[in-house]
Coordinates of C-alpha atoms in Angstrom, one line a residue:
M1 CA -46.6 9.1 -0.7
A2 CA -44.9 10.1 2.5
P3 CA -41.3 11.6 2.5
T4 CA -38.7 9.1 3.0
P5 CA -37.1 9.6 6.6
C6 CA -33.5 9.6 7.1
Q7 CA -32.0 6.3 7.8
L8 CA -29.5 7.3 10.5
C9 CA -31.9 10.0 12.9
H10 CA -35.1 8.3 11.4
T11 CA -36.5 11.7 12.0
S12 CA -35.9 14.3 9.5
R13 CA -36.7 13.8 5.7
A14 CA -33.9 12.2 3.4
L15 CA -32.5 14.8 1.1
I16 CA -29.1 13.4 0.1
L17 CA -28.5 9.8 -1.3
R18 CA -25.1 9.5 -0.5
P19 CA -23.1 8.6 -3.5
K20 CA -20.4 5.8 -1.7
N21 CA -23.2 3.7 -0.3
H22 CA -26.8 5.0 -1.5
Q23 CA -27.7 5.7 2.1
K24 CA -30.5 8.3 2.3
L25 CA -29.5 10.8 4.7
C26 CA -30.9 14.2 5.8
K27 CA -28.8 17.3 5.3
A28 CA -27.3 17.2 9.4
C29 CA -26.8 13.7 9.2
F30 CA -24.9 13.7 6.0
L31 CA -22.8 16.3 7.2
L32 CA -22.0 15.1 10.7
A33 CA -21.2 11.5 8.9
F34 CA -18.8 13.0 6.2
E35 CA -17.3 14.6 9.1
T36 CA -16.8 11.6 11.3
E37 CA -15.6 9.6 8.7
I38 CA -12.5 11.8 8.1
H39 CA -12.2 11.8 11.9
N40 CA -11.7 8.3 11.7
T41 CA -9.3 8.2 9.0
I42 CA -7.0 10.8 10.8
T43 CA -7.4 8.8 13.8
A44 CA -7.0 5.4 12.3
H45 CA -3.7 6.6 10.7
S46 CA -2.5 8.8 13.5
L47 CA -1.9 11.6 11.0
F48 CA -1.2 14.4 13.3
I49 CA -0.1 15.0 16.5
P50 CA -0.8 17.7 19.0
G51 CA 0.4 20.9 18.6
E52 CA 1.7 20.3 15.3
R53 CA 1.8 23.0 12.7
I54 CA 0.1 22.1 9.5
A55 CA 0.1 23.6 6.2
I56 CA -2.9 23.0 3.9
G57 CA -2.2 22.8 0.0
A58 CA -5.1 25.5 -1.0
S59 CA -5.7 26.1 -4.5
G60 CA -9.5 27.7 -4.3
G61 CA -11.1 24.3 -5.5
K62 CA -13.8 22.2 -3.6
D63 CA -11.3 19.7 -2.6
S64 CA -8.8 21.9 -0.7
T65 CA -11.8 24.1 0.7
V66 CA -13.4 21.4 2.1
L67 CA -10.3 20.1 3.8
A68 CA -9.6 23.2 5.1
S69 CA -13.1 23.9 6.4
V70 CA -13.5 20.0 7.8
L71 CA -10.0 20.3 9.6
K72 CA -10.8 23.8 11.1
T73 CA -14.4 21.8 12.3
L74 CA -12.6 18.7 13.6
N75 CA -9.5 20.5 15.1
E76 CA -12.2 22.6 17.4
R77 CA -14.4 19.5 17.8
Y78 CA -11.9 17.1 19.1
G79 CA -9.3 19.1 20.4
Y80 CA -6.3 18.3 17.6
G81 CA -4.4 21.2 18.9
L82 CA -3.0 22.2 15.3
D83 CA -1.9 25.1 14.3
L84 CA -3.3 25.5 10.5
T85 CA -2.0 27.6 7.8
L86 CA -2.9 27.9 4.0
L87 CA -0.5 27.6 1.3
S88 CA -1.1 28.5 -1.9
I89 CA 1.1 27.9 -5.1
D90 CA 0.7 30.6 -7.9
E91 CA 1.7 28.8 -11.5
G92 CA 1.3 31.9 -13.7
I93 CA -2.0 30.7 -15.5
R94 CA -3.7 33.7 -16.5
G95 CA -7.4 33.4 -16.2
Y96 CA -7.4 30.5 -14.3
R97 CA -4.9 30.9 -11.1
D98 CA -5.2 34.5 -10.7
D99 CA -8.7 34.0 -10.4
S100 CA -8.8 30.8 -7.8
L101 CA -6.0 33.0 -5.4
E102 CA -8.7 35.4 -4.9
T103 CA -11.1 32.7 -3.7
V104 CA -8.0 31.6 -1.3
K105 CA -7.7 34.8 0.0
R106 CA -11.4 34.8 0.9
N107 CA -11.0 31.4 2.6
A108 CA -8.2 32.8 4.5
L109 CA -10.6 35.4 6.0
Q110 CA -13.6 32.9 6.3
Y111 CA -11.5 30.2 8.5
D112 CA -9.0 32.9 10.3
M113 CA -5.9 31.1 8.9
P114 CA -2.7 33.0 7.6
L115 CA -1.9 32.5 4.0
T116 CA 1.3 31.9 2.0
I117 CA 1.5 32.0 -1.5
V118 CA 4.4 31.2 -3.8
G119 CA 5.1 31.2 -7.4
Y120 CA 6.6 29.7 -9.9
A121 CA 8.0 32.8 -11.6
E122 CA 9.9 33.5 -8.4
L123 CA 11.4 29.7 -7.8
Y124 CA 12.1 29.0 -11.1
G125 CA 12.0 31.7 -13.4
W126 CA 8.9 30.4 -15.5
T127 CA 5.4 30.6 -15.6
M128 CA 3.3 27.8 -16.9
D129 CA 1.9 30.5 -19.5
Q130 CA 5.5 30.8 -20.6
V131 CA 6.0 27.1 -20.5
V132 CA 3.1 26.0 -22.5
A133 CA 4.0 28.7 -24.9
Q134 CA 7.3 26.8 -25.3
V135 CA 6.4 23.5 -25.3
G136 CA 2.7 23.3 -26.2
K137 CA -0.2 21.9 -24.4
K138 CA 0.6 18.2 -24.5
G139 CA 3.1 17.1 -21.8
N140 CA 2.3 20.4 -19.8
C141 CA 1.0 18.8 -16.7
T142 CA 4.5 16.9 -16.3
Y143 CA 6.4 20.2 -15.8
C144 CA 3.4 21.9 -13.7
G145 CA 3.0 18.5 -11.5
V146 CA 7.0 18.2 -11.0
F147 CA 7.3 21.9 -10.5
R148 CA 4.3 22.1 -8.1
R149 CA 5.3 19.3 -5.9
Q150 CA 8.5 21.3 -5.2
A151 CA 7.0 24.6 -4.6
L152 CA 4.7 23.0 -2.0
D153 CA 8.0 21.7 -0.2
R154 CA 9.8 24.9 -0.6
G155 CA 6.9 26.8 0.4
A156 CA 6.7 24.8 3.5
A157 CA 10.2 24.7 4.5
K158 CA 9.8 28.6 4.2
L159 CA 7.3 29.1 6.8
G160 CA 9.2 26.2 9.0
I161 CA 6.5 23.9 8.5
R162 CA 6.9 20.2 8.2
H163 CA 3.7 18.7 7.3
V164 CA 1.6 19.6 4.2
V165 CA -1.8 18.0 3.9
T166 CA -3.1 17.8 0.3
G167 CA -7.1 17.5 -0.9
H168 CA -6.6 14.4 -3.2
N169 CA -9.6 12.2 -2.7
A170 CA -10.6 8.9 -3.5
D171 CA -11.0 9.5 -7.1
D172 CA -8.1 10.9 -7.4
V173 CA -6.2 7.7 -6.0
A174 CA -8.1 5.4 -8.1
E175 CA -7.2 7.3 -10.8
T176 CA -3.4 7.3 -10.1
V177 CA -4.0 3.3 -9.5
L178 CA -5.2 3.0 -13.1
M179 CA -2.6 5.3 -14.6
N180 CA 0.5 3.3 -13.1
L181 CA -0.8 0.3 -13.8
L182 CA -1.5 1.2 -17.2
R183 CA 2.3 2.8 -17.4
G184 CA 3.4 -0.3 -15.4
D185 CA 4.9 1.9 -13.0
L186 CA 5.1 -0.3 -10.1
P187 CA 7.4 2.0 -8.0
R188 CA 5.2 5.0 -8.2
L189 CA 2.0 2.9 -7.9
A190 CA 3.5 1.6 -4.3
R191 CA 4.1 5.3 -3.1
A192 CA 1.0 7.2 -4.5
T193 CA -1.3 4.6 -2.4
S194 CA 0.1 5.3 0.9
I195 CA -1.8 8.1 3.1
V196 CA 1.3 9.5 4.7
T197 CA 4.7 9.7 2.6
E198 CA 7.9 11.1 4.2
S199 CA 11.3 10.7 3.8
A200 CA 14.7 10.8 5.8
A201 CA 16.2 13.0 3.0
S202 CA 13.4 15.6 3.5
D203 CA 12.1 17.1 6.7
T204 CA 8.2 17.6 4.9
K205 CA 5.9 15.0 5.0
R206 CA 3.0 14.9 3.1
S207 CA -0.8 13.3 4.3
K208 CA -4.1 12.7 2.5
P209 CA -7.0 13.1 5.4
L210 CA -9.7 13.1 2.0
K211 CA -8.0 9.8 0.8
Y212 CA -11.5 7.9 1.4
A213 CA -14.0 10.5 0.6
Y214 CA -15.4 10.3 -2.7
E215 CA -15.4 13.2 -5.0
K216 CA -19.1 13.5 -5.5
E217 CA -19.8 13.9 -1.4
I218 CA -16.9 16.4 -1.4
V219 CA -19.2 18.7 -3.8
L220 CA -22.3 17.6 -1.9
Y221 CA -20.3 18.5 1.3
A222 CA -19.6 22.0 0.0
H223 CA -23.0 22.8 -1.2
H224 CA -24.9 22.0 1.9
R225 CA -22.0 24.1 3.8
G226 CA -22.4 26.7 1.6
L227 CA -18.4 26.8 1.1
D228 CA -16.8 29.3 -1.3
Y229 CA -14.7 27.5 -3.9
F230 CA -13.5 28.1 -7.3
T231 CA -15.1 26.0 -9.9
T232 CA -13.2 26.7 -13.1
E233 CA -11.2 23.9 -14.9
C234 CA -7.5 24.4 -15.9
I235 CA -7.0 25.6 -19.2
Y236 CA -4.1 23.5 -20.1
S237 CA -5.7 20.3 -18.5
P238 CA -7.5 18.8 -21.3
E239 CA -4.8 17.3 -22.9
A240 CA -3.8 15.3 -19.6
F241 CA -3.7 11.5 -19.7
R242 CA -5.1 11.7 -16.1
G243 CA -8.2 12.4 -18.2
S244 CA -8.5 9.4 -19.4
A245 CA -8.4 7.4 -16.3
R246 CA -11.3 10.0 -14.9
T247 CA -13.1 8.7 -17.6
L248 CA -12.8 4.9 -17.2
I249 CA -13.1 5.4 -13.3
K250 CA -16.5 7.6 -13.7
S251 CA -17.8 4.7 -15.9
L252 CA -17.1 2.0 -13.5
E253 CA -18.8 4.1 -10.8
R254 CA -22.1 4.4 -13.0
V255 CA -22.3 0.4 -12.6
R256 CA -20.7 0.0 -9.3
P257 CA -20.7 2.7 -6.9
S258 CA -18.0 1.0 -4.7
A259 CA -15.8 0.6 -7.7
I260 CA -13.8 3.7 -6.6
L261 CA -13.0 2.2 -2.8
D262 CA -12.5 -1.0 -4.4
V263 CA -9.6 0.2 -6.8
V264 CA -8.2 2.1 -4.1
R265 CA -7.9 -0.8 -1.6
S266 CA -7.0 -3.2 -4.9
G267 CA -4.2 -0.4 -5.2
E268 CA -3.1 -0.8 -1.6
D269 CA -2.9 -4.4 -1.6
M270 CA -0.8 -4.8 -4.7
A271 CA 1.5 -1.9 -3.2
K272 CA 2.3 -4.4 -0.4
L273 CA 3.6 -7.0 -3.0
V274 CA 6.4 -4.5 -4.5
P275 CA 9.4 -5.0 -3.3
V276 CA 11.2 -2.4 -1.3
E277 CA 14.2 -2.4 -3.7
V278 CA 11.9 -1.8 -6.7
S279 CA 9.9 0.8 -5.2
G280 CA 12.6 2.7 -3.1
W281 CA 10.9 3.1 0.0
G282 CA 10.7 1.4 3.3
S283 CA 9.1 2.4 6.4
G284 CA 9.4 5.6 8.0
K285 CA 8.4 7.0 10.9
D286 CA 5.0 6.1 12.3
G287 CA 4.7 3.6 9.6
A288 CA 4.8 6.2 6.7
I289 CA 6.0 5.5 3.3
L290 CA 9.5 7.0 2.4
D291 CA 8.8 9.1 -0.5
V292 CA 11.0 9.4 -3.5
D293 CA 10.6 12.0 -6.3
E294 CA 7.0 11.4 -6.5
E295 CA 4.8 13.2 -9.0
G296 CA 1.9 13.3 -6.7
T297 CA -1.7 12.5 -6.8
G298 CA -4.2 14.6 -8.5
G299 CA -1.2 16.7 -10.3
C300 CA -2.3 20.3 -10.1
G301 CA -6.1 20.0 -8.9
S302 CA -7.1 21.0 -12.3
A303 CA -10.3 18.7 -11.7
N304 CA -11.0 20.6 -8.9
G305 CA -14.4 22.2 -8.7
R306 CA -15.8 21.2 -11.8
A307 CA -18.7 20.4 -10.4
S308 CA -20.9 23.2 -8.9
G309 CA -23.9 23.2 -6.3
G310 CA -26.5 23.5 -8.9
E311 CA -25.6 19.6 -10.2
M312 CA -26.7 18.0 -7.2
K313 CA -30.3 16.9 -8.5
E314 CA -28.5 15.7 -11.6
M315 CA -25.9 13.6 -9.4
E316 CA -28.6 12.1 -7.9
T317 CA -30.4 11.2 -11.0
Q318 CA -27.2 9.7 -12.4
L319 CA -26.5 7.5 -9.2
V320 CA -30.2 6.0 -9.3
A321 CA -29.8 5.3 -12.8
S322 CA -26.3 3.3 -11.9
E323 CA -28.3 1.5 -9.3
E324 CA -30.6 0.2 -11.8
A325 CA -28.2 -1.0 -14.4
D326 CA -26.5 -2.6 -11.6
G327 CA -29.1 -5.5 -11.4
R328 CA -28.8 -5.9 -15.1
E329 CA -25.4 -7.2 -15.1
I330 CA -25.0 -10.7 -16.2
E331 CA -22.1 -13.1 -16.3
V332 CA -21.4 -14.7 -19.9
T333 CA -19.6 -18.0 -19.6
S334 CA -18.4 -20.6 -22.6
P335 CA -19.4 -24.0 -21.9
G336 CA -16.5 -26.3 -22.0
V337 CA -16.0 -28.6 -24.6
K338 CA -15.9 -32.2 -23.7
G339 CA -12.9 -34.1 -23.3
Q340 CA -10.8 -30.7 -23.6
R341 CA -9.1 -29.5 -20.7
H342 CA -8.4 -25.4 -20.0
D343 CA -5.7 -25.3 -17.8
R344 CA -4.4 -21.6 -18.5
T345 CA -1.9 -21.7 -15.8
G346 CA -0.1 -24.9 -17.4
N347 CA -0.2 -23.1 -20.8
L348 CA 1.2 -20.2 -19.0
A349 CA 4.1 -22.0 -17.7
M350 CA 5.0 -23.9 -20.8
A351 CA 4.8 -20.5 -22.8
N352 CA 7.6 -18.7 -20.4
K353 CA 9.7 -21.8 -20.1
G354 CA 13.2 -21.0 -20.6
R355 CA 12.6 -17.3 -20.5
K356 CA 15.1 -15.2 -18.6
P357 CA 13.3 -13.4 -15.6
R358 CA 12.6 -9.9 -15.7
K359 CA 15.3 -7.5 -14.6
L360 CA 13.9 -5.8 -11.3
H361 CA 14.9 -1.7 -11.9
T362 CA 16.2 -0.7 -8.2
Q363 CA 15.9 2.8 -6.9
H364 CA 18.1 4.5 -4.5
M365 CA 17.2 7.5 -2.4
G366 CA 19.5 10.7 -2.6
Q367 CA 19.5 14.4 -3.3
C368 CA 19.8 16.7 -6.2
V369 CA 23.3 17.9 -6.8
R370 CA 21.9 20.9 -8.3
C371 CA 18.8 22.1 -5.7
G372 CA 19.2 19.4 -3.1
Y373 CA 15.6 18.4 -3.5
L374 CA 15.0 14.5 -2.8
T375 CA 15.3 12.0 -5.9
S376 CA 16.1 8.8 -7.1
Q377 CA 18.5 10.2 -9.6
G378 CA 21.4 12.4 -9.5
I379 CA 19.5 15.4 -11.0
C380 CA 15.9 15.7 -9.9
K381 CA 13.2 16.0 -12.5
A382 CA 12.3 19.6 -12.0
C383 CA 16.2 20.5 -12.5
M384 CA 16.0 18.2 -15.6
L385 CA 13.0 20.0 -17.0
L386 CA 14.0 23.4 -16.3
E387 CA 17.4 22.6 -18.2
G388 CA 15.6 21.6 -21.4
L389 CA 13.6 24.6 -20.9
N390 CA 16.5 26.8 -20.6
K391 CA 18.2 25.8 -23.5
N392 CA 15.6 25.9 -26.0
R393 CA 14.3 29.5 -24.6
P394 CA 14.8 31.8 -27.5
K395 CA 16.8 35.1 -27.3
V396 CA 15.1 37.8 -28.8
D397 CA 15.9 41.7 -29.4
I398 CA 12.8 43.7 -29.0
Q399 CA 12.7 47.4 -30.2
I400 CA 10.9 49.7 -27.9
E401 CA 9.9 53.2 -28.7
V402 CA 9.0 55.4 -26.0
A403 CA 6.8 58.2 -27.0
E404 CA 7.0 61.5 -25.3
E405 CA 4.1 64.4 -25.7
D406 CA 5.4 67.9 -26.0
S407 CA 2.7 70.5 -27.2
G408 CA 0.6 68.3 -29.0
T409 CA 3.4 66.8 -31.1
T410 CA 4.4 63.0 -30.5
V411 CA 8.2 62.8 -30.7
T412 CA 9.9 59.4 -30.8
S413 CA 12.9 60.5 -28.2
K414 CA 14.4 57.2 -27.7
T415 CA 14.8 53.7 -28.5
E416 CA 15.8 50.8 -26.0
R417 CA 17.4 47.6 -26.8
L418 CA 16.6 44.8 -24.5
Q419 CA 17.9 41.5 -24.5
Q420 CA 15.8 38.9 -23.4
G421 CA 17.0 35.6 -22.3
L422 CA 17.7 33.5 -19.4
G423 CA 21.5 34.5 -19.3

């Protein structure tokens, strides 16, 4: 059987089955197509302006590594004129973040970009290891997501940069849409679906150049480009609610590959229907969305890099199986009963007759009275979380014995009493 030719160049052998549309492409055409789509996203939404300084949120995972590589390539190819720098957050998770930061340091050398690292310990006085020891593994992602978002903004402010780009992909956005629908959180749904978020109360804006890129294609790109990225999952993420939404998205993708972008587009359409007084945002500069205390999409990036280069063949096998399953879909309908009218709209109207309309909660932009960060409340989420942590932080007397060696005899010379507490 003759090898399948690439569907774009028609000369080279097709090696890659694109997860997004099942196109069969050669390596060169796939890499070029992926980069061109990111370029089209950037130009269509006017994400950058010439000479702009950009901070790339770098975690060492596949998404941020691919983002840094693609932006460097496109910046040189199309002459964006951008000044790119890497900005990393050290959450203080031993066995995870300390290792991934080593990857980021290598990326900084490989891409010839300056690197700045900002830590939770210096900003908040807490590491995530300490937070988890205090609150447990359930709900810890809430703390990390809120802290990380503020840390990125503060890190950018430290560098004098007003634009931060993150590696959130189409899968992340689709997961966020489902999460907010399940929680009934329309205001955050409206904000999270925007590719650009900014606010008059903050100098920092954010954008997601990989918003329409599939996670599997990001893995394929990283593999075929030979990029150096970190592949270990965050040790605290299995309890996250996002995992349930991710499982649902992956199940839909197996049956219908376009499901991810379908959910993203649906989220964008629903966001347009949310009144401004409910969402708390309006149109900003260049059509951007005014962001209010948003937790962000994708959280800490704990899902980054879970798929490694060795899984490429398995991914293609799964996608082929999904394509076959698509043809087995059937529609089940119920025959109507003669003389019986099924008018769901009429029944719904009768059921809601006399019921008071639901009160819409409004949100107003402002600044935290404690730290000055953007929030829709008097006190931002980070300060509220820190207040709870600090109140419950135990004060413990620790006995430390200092031993000295004297002619082979160990003598306890002194005892220090240390008061551990926040004060």
